Coordinates of C-alpha atoms and ligand atoms in Angstrom, one line a residue:
X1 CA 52.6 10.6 -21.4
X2 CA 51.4 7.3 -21.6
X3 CA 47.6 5.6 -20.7
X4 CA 49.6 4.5 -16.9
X5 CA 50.6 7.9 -15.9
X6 CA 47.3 9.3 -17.2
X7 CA 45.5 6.5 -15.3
X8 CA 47.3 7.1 -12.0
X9 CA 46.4 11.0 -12.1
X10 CA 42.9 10.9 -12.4
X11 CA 42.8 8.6 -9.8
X12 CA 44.4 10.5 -7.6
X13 CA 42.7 13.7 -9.0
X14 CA 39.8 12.1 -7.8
X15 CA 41.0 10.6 -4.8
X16 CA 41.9 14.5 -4.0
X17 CA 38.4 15.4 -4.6
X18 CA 36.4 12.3 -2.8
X19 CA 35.4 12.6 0.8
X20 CA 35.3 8.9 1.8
X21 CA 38.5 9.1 3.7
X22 CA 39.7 5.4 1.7
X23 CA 43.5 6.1 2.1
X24 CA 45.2 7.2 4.8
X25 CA 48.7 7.8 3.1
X26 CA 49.8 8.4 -0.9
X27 CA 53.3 9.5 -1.9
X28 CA 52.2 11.3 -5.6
X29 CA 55.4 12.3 -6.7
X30 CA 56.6 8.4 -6.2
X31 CA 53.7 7.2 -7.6
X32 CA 53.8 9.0 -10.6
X33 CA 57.5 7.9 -10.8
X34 CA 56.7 4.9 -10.7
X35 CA 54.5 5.1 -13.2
X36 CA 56.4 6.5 -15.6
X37 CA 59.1 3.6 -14.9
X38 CA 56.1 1.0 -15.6
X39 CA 55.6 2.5 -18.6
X40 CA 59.0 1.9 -20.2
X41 CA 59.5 -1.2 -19.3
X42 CA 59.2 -4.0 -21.9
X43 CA 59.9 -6.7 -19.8
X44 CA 56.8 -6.0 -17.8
X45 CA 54.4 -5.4 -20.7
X46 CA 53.3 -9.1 -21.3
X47 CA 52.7 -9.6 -17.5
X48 CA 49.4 -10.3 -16.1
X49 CA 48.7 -7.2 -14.0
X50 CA 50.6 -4.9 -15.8
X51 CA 49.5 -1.3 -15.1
X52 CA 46.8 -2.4 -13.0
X53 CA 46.6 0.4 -10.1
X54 CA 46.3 -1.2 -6.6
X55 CA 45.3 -0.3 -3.3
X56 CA 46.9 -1.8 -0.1
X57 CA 45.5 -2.0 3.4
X58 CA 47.8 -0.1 6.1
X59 CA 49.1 -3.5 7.6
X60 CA 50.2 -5.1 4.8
X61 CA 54.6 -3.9 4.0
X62 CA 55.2 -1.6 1.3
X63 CA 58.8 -0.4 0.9
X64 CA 58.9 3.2 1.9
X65 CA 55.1 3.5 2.8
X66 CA 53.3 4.5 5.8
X67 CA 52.5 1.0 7.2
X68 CA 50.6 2.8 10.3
X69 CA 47.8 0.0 10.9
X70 CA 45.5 2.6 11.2
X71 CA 47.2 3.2 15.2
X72 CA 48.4 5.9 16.9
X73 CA 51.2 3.3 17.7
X74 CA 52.5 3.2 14.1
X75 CA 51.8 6.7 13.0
X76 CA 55.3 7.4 12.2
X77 CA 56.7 3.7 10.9
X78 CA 57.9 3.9 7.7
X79 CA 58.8 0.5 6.2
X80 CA 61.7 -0.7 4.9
X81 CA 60.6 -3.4 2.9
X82 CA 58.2 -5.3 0.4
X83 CA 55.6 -7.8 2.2
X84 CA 56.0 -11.0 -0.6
X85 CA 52.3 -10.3 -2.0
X86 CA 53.6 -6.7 -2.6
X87 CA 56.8 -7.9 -4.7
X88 CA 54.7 -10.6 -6.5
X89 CA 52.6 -7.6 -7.5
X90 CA 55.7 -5.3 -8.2
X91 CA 57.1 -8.4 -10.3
X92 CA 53.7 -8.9 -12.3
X93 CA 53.5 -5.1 -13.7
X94 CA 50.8 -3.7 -10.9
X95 CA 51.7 -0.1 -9.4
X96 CA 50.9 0.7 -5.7
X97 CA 48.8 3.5 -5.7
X98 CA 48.7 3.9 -1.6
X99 CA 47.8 2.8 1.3
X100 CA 44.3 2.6 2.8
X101 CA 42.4 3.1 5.9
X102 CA 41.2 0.5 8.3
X103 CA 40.0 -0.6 11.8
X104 CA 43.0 -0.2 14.4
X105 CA 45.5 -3.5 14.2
X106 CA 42.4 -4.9 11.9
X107 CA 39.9 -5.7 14.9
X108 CA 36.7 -5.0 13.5
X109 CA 34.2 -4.9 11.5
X110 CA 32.9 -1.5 10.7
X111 CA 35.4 1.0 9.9
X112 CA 35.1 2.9 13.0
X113 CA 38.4 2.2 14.8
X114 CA 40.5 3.7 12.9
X115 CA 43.4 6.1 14.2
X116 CA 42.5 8.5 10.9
X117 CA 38.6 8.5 11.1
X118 CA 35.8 6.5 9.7
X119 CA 35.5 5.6 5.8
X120 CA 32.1 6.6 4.6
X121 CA 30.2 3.7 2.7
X122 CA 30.4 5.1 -1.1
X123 CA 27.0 3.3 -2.2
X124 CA 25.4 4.6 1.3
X125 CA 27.5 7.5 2.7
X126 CA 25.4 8.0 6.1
X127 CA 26.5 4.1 7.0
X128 CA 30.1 2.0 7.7
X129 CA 31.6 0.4 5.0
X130 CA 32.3 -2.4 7.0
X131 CA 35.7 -3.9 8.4
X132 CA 38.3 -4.1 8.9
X133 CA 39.4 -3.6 5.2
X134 CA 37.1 -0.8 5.1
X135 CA 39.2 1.9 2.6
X136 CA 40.1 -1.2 0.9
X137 CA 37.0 -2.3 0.0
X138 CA 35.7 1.5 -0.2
X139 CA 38.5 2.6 -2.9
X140 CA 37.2 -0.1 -5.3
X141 CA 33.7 0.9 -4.7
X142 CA 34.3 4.3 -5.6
X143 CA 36.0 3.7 -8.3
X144 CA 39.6 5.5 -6.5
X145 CA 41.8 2.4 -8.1
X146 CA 41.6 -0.9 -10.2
X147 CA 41.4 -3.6 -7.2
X148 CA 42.8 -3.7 -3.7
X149 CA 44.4 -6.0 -1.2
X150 CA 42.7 -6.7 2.2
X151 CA 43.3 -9.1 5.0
X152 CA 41.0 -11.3 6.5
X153 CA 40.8 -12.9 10.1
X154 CA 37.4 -13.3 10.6
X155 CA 35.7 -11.7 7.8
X156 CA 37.3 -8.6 7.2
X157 CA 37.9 -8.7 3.3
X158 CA 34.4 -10.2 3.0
X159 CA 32.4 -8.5 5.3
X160 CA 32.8 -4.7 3.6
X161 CA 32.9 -6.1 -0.1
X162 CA 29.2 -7.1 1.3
X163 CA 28.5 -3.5 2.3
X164 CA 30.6 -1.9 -0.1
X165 CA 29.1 -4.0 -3.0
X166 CA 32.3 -5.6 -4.4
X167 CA 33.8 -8.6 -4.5
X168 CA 36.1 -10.2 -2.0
X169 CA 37.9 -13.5 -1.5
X170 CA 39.6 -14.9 1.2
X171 CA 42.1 -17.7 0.4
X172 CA 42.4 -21.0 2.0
X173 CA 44.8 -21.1 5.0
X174 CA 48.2 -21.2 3.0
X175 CA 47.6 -20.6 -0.1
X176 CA 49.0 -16.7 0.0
X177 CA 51.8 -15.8 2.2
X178 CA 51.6 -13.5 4.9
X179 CA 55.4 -12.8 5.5
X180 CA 55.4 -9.0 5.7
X181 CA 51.3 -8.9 7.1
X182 CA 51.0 -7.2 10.4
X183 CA 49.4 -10.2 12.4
X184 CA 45.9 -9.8 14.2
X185 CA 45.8 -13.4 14.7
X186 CA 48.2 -15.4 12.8
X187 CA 46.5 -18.9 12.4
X188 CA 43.6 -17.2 11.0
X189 CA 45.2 -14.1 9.0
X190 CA 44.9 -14.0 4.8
X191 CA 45.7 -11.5 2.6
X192 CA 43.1 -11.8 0.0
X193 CA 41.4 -9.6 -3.3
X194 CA 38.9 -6.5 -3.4
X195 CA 38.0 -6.3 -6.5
X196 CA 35.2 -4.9 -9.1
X197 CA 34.5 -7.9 -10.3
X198 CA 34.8 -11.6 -9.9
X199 CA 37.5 -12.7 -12.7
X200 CA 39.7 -9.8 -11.3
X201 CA 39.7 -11.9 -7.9
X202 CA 40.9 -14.7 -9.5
X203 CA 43.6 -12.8 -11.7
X204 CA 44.9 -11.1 -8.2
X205 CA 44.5 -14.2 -6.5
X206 CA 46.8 -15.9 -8.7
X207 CA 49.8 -13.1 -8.9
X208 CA 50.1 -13.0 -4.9
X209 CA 49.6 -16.9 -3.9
X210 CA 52.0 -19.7 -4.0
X211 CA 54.6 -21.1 -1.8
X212 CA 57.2 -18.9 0.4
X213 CA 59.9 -19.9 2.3
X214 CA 59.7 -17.1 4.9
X215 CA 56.0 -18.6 5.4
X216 CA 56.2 -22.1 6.5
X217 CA 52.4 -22.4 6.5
X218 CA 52.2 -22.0 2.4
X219 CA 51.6 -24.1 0.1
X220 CA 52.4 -24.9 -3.9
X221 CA 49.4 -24.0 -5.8
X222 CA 48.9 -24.6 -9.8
X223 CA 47.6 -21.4 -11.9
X224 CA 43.9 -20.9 -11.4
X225 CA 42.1 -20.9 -14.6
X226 CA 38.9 -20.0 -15.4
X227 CA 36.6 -23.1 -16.1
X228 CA 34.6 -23.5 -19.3
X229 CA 31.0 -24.3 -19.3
X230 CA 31.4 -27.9 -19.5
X231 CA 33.6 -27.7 -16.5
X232 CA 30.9 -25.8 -14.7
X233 CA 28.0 -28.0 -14.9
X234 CA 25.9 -30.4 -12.3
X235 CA 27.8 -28.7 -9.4
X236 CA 25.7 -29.1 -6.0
X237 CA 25.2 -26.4 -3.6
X238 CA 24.5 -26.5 0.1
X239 CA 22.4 -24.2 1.9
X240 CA 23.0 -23.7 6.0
X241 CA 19.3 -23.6 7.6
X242 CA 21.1 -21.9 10.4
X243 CA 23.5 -19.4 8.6
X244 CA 19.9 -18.4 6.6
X245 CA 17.6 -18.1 10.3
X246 CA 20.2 -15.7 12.0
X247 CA 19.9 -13.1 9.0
X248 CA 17.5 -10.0 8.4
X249 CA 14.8 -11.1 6.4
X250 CA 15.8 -8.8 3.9
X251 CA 18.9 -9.9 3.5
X252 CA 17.6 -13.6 3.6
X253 CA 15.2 -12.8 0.7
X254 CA 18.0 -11.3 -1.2
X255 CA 20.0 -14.3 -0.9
X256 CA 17.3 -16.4 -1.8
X257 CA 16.6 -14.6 -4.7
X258 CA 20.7 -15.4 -5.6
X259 CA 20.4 -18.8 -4.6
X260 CA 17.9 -19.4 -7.5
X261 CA 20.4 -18.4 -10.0
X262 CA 22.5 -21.7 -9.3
X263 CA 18.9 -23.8 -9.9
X264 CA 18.8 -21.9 -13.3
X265 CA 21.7 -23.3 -14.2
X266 CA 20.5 -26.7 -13.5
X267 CA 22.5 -27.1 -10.5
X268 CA 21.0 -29.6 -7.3
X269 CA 20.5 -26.9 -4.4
X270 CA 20.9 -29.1 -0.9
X271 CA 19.4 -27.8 2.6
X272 CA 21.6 -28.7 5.2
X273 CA 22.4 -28.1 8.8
X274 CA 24.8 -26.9 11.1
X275 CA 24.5 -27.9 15.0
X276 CA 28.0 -25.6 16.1
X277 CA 26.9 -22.0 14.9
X278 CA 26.8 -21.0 18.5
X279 CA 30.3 -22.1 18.8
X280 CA 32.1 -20.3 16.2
X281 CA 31.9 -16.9 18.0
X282 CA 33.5 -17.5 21.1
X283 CA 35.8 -19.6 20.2
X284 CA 37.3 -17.6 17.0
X285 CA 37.1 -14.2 19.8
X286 CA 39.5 -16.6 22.5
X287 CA 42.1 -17.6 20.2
X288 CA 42.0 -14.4 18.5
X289 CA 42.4 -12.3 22.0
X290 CA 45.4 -14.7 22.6
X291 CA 47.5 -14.9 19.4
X292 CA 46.8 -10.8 19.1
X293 CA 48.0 -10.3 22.7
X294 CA 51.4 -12.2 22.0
X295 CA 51.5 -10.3 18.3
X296 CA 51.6 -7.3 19.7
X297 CA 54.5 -7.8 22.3
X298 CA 56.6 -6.3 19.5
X299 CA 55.0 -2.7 19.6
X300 CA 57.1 -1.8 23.1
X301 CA 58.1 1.7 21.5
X302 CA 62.0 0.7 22.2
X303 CA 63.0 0.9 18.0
X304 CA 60.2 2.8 16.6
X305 CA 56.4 3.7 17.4
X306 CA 55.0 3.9 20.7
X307 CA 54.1 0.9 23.1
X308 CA 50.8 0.1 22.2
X309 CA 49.1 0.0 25.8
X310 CA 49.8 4.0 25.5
X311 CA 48.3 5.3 22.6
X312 CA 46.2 2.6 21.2
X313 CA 41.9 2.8 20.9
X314 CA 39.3 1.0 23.4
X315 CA 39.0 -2.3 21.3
X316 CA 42.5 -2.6 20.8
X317 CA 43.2 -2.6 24.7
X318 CA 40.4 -5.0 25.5
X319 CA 41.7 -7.3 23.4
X320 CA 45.2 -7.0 24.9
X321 CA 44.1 -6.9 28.7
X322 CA 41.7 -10.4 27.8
X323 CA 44.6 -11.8 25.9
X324 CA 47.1 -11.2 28.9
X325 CA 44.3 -12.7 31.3
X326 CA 43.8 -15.7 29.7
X327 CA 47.5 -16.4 28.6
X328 CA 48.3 -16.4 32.0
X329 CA 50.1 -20.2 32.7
X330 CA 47.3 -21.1 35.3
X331 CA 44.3 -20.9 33.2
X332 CA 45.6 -22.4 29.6
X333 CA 43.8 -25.4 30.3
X334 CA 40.6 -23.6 31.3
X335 CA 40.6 -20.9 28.4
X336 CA 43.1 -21.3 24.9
X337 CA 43.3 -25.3 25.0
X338 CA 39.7 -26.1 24.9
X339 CA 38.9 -23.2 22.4
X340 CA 41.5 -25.2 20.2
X341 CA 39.8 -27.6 20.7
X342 CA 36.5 -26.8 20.4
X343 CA 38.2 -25.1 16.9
X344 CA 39.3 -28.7 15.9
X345 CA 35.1 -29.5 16.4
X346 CA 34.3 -27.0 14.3
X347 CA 36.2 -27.7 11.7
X348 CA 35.6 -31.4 11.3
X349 CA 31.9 -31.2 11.7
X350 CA 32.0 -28.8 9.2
X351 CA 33.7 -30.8 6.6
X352 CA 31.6 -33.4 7.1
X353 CA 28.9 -31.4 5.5
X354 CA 31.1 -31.0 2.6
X355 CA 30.1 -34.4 1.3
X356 CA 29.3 -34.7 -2.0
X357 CA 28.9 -30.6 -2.1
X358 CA 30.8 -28.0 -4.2
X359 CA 29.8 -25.2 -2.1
X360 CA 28.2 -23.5 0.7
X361 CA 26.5 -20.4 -0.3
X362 CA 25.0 -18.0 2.7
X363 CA 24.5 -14.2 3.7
X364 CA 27.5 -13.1 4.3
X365 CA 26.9 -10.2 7.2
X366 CA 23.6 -11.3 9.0
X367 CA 22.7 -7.0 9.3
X368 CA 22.6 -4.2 7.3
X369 CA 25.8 -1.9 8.0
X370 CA 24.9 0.4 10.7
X371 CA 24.6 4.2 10.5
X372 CA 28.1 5.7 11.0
X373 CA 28.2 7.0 14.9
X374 CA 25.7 4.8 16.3
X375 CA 26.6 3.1 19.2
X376 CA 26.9 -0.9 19.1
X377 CA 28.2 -2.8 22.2
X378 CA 31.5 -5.0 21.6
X379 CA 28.9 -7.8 21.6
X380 CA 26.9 -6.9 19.1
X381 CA 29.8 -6.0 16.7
X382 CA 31.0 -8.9 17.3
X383 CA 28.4 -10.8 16.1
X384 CA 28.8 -9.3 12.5
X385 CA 30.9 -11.8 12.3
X386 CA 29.0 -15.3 12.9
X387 CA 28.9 -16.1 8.8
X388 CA 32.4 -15.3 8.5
X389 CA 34.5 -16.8 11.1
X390 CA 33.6 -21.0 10.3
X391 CA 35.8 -20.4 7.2
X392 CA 39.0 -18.5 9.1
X393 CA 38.2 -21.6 12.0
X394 CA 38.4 -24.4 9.3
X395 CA 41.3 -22.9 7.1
X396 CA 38.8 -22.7 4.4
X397 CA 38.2 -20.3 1.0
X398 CA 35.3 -18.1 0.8
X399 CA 34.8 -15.1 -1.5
X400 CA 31.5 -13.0 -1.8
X401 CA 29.9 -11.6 -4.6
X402 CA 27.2 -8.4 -4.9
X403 CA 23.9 -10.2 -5.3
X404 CA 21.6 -7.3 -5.1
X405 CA 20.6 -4.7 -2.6
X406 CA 18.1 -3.3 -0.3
X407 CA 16.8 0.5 -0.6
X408 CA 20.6 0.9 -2.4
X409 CA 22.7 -0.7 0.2
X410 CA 24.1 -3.6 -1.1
X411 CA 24.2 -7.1 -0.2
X412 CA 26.7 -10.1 -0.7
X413 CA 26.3 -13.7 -1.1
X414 CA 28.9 -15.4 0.3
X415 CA 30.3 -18.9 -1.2
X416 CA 32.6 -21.0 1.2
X417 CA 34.8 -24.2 -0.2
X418 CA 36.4 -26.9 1.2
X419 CA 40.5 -25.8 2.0
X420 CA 42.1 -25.3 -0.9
X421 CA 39.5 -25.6 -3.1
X422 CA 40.2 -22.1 -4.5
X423 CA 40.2 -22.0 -8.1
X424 CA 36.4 -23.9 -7.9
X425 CA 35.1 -21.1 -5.3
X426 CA 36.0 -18.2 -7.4
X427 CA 35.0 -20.1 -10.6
X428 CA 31.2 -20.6 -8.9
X429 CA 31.9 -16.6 -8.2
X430 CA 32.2 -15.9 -11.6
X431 CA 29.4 -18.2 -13.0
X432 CA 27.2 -16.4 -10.1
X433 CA 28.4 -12.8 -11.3
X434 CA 27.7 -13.7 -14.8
X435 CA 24.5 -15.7 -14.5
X436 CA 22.6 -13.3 -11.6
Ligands
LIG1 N1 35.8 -8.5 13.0 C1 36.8 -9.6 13.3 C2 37.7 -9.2 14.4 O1 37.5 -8.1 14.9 C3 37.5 -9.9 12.0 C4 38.7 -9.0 11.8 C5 39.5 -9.3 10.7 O2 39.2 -10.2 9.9 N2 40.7 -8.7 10.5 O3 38.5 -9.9 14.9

């Protein structure tokens, strides 16, 4: 038996004995099939991830998995095929260890809506791991694989790598393909990292992106490398007055306390300010109603599952029932074509304050994660997500990295770049993880 097989078993020997609820469906025998095949094959040895074990969030295709989007609506869909990410992975030596547990059709940002039961926050088990990649996020904070893949919308790879203390990125808007992605909301949607550490991002992020013909939207991207210190020097950062005032003070301080690593370094640390924060929620919510409502036209129960309107959680129908409202013909004008273009706004006001600066760094949830089974109104969820959502309205990259913790919970700095300025983002990541 070689180090693969062994590797895969005591994951899943621990997996078998954690009570985080991180997966939601594993196949052992095939796994440890699989890993025996990996280990035999000498075409695969040189490759970049070989025998790297990965997790895989439940909407995301992998051939002969449970792809169940954490719904009562897919409880029973078995897939018949590999999502492109999934055969890039496949292709580069990595083994799918399962699949992991999530909010319902991704929408949320807590863990809680999940068909299968919450995921308990391994660094704080009495709080949410955050959402929607919540097992995701949670299996590479307890240690139950080597790195993860999570989707992102509006801040649902970054927002539990905050609370789980990992790191997340979120590509730019067609840099990694989403062919074979359940969509929440397709013109935001990326499939991005979780990993334990920020060089793994980049390493991941460079096996699953490139272009795709069955995704129109992707682009060509050249290897990312990781920058030498020369490369890394005189970079200027920008710090959001606003993003700063609408976070816990706490979580301000510990940011604070991150954002004096970059002047270590010698690098120029800029204040600015952004006018359209109280934009960003209402509009990203709209669009994201709408696209969701017309995604899920597809779940009628005829060829497999059930229709969704039967069986599906509370947040899941509200979405639907406002997405069907305001698709209506009669009140596009009133509703989805100003929130485009109140998006388009957002987006170039926000680039302006790009000039002349590498980065934006910020909190990157603006509250500690909740105590599992308190009650929040949608409202108040929903405003989890005010940091995250400018970077899924402007098509931009942002990844987060731990940057300390308060009374053990931890906390994530979150570093934003211009659209497809990836390979600098995670670079900063790296210099931050290795510098803090
Ligand atoms: N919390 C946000 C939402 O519910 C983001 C979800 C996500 O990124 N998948 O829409």
């Amino acid at each position: 038996m070689g180090y693969i097989v062994e590797k895969v078993q005591e994951y899943l020997e621990k997996i078998e004995e954690s009570n985080i609820n991180a997966y939601i469906y594993i196949d052992r025998e095939r796994v440890i099939k699989e890993a025996e095949k990996l280990e035999k094959d000498e075409r695969l040895k040189r490759r970049p991830l070989y025998g790297k074990i990965v997790a895989v969030k439940s909407n995301i295709n992998v051939n002969q998995y449970l792809i169940s989007c954490a719904s009562k609506t897919l409880e029973n869909y078995i897939s018949p095929y590999d999502a492109t990410v999934i055969r890039r992975i496949k292709s580069q030596g990595g083994l799918i260890i399962g699949m992991t547990n999530m909010d319902e059709f991704a929408c949320g940002s807590s863990g809680e809506t999940s068909y299968y039961g919450v995921t308990k926050n391994p660094k704080a088990q009495d709080r949410i791991p955050g959402g929607s990649s919540s097992g995701s996020a949670a299996a590479v904070s307890a240690d139950l694989c080597d790195m993860a893949l999570g989707s992102d919308t509006g801040g649902s790879i970054r927002n539990p790598a905050s609370h789980c203390g990992v790191v997340g990125f979120k590509p730019s808007y067609g840099v990694v393909s989403r062919q074979g992605l359940c969509d929440l909301a397709m013109s935001f949607d990326q499939i991005g990292p979780l990993t334990k550490n920020a060089r793994d991002a980049l390493l991941l992020t460079n096996v699953i992106k490139g272009r795709d013909i069955s995704d129109s939207t992707t682009v060509d991207t050249q290897e990312f490398k990781v920058w030498d210190r020369d490369e890394m020097k005189n970079l200027r950062i920008g710090i959001v007055k606003e993003f700063m005032e609408v976070s816990d003070k706490r979580i301000r301080e510990r940011i604070e306390r991150g954002i004096q690593v970059f002047r270590d370094l010698n690098w120029e640390v800029v204040e600015l300010s952004y006018k359209y924060i109280d934009l960003a929620l209402p509009t990203y919510y709209l669009i994201n109603y709408v696209e969701f409502f017309s995604a899920t036209r597809r779940y009628d129960g005829r060829r497999y599952g059930y229709p969704i309107e039967e069986v599906c959680g509370e947040e899941v129908l509200r979405r639907i029932l406002i997405g069907k409202h305001i698709s209506k013909k009669e009140y596009s004008g009133r509703y989805y074509k100003r929130a485009l273009q109140a998006r388009r706004m957002i987006k170039r006001e926000m680039l302006k304050l790009f000039k002349g600066i590498d980065a934006i760094v910020s909190p990157t949830v603006p509250k500690l994660p909740h105590r599992i089974g308190e009650k929040l109104t949608p409202m108040e969820m929903y405003a989890y997500d005010v940091l995250t959502v400018p970077a899924n309205l402007c098509g931009m990259c942002a990844g987060v990295v731990r940057c300390g913790d308060i009374k053990g919970i931890p906390v994530g700095l979150q570093v934003m770049g211009k659209p497809f300025e990836d390979e600098k983002i995670l670079n900063i990541m790296i210099e931050f993880e290795e510098n803090f």
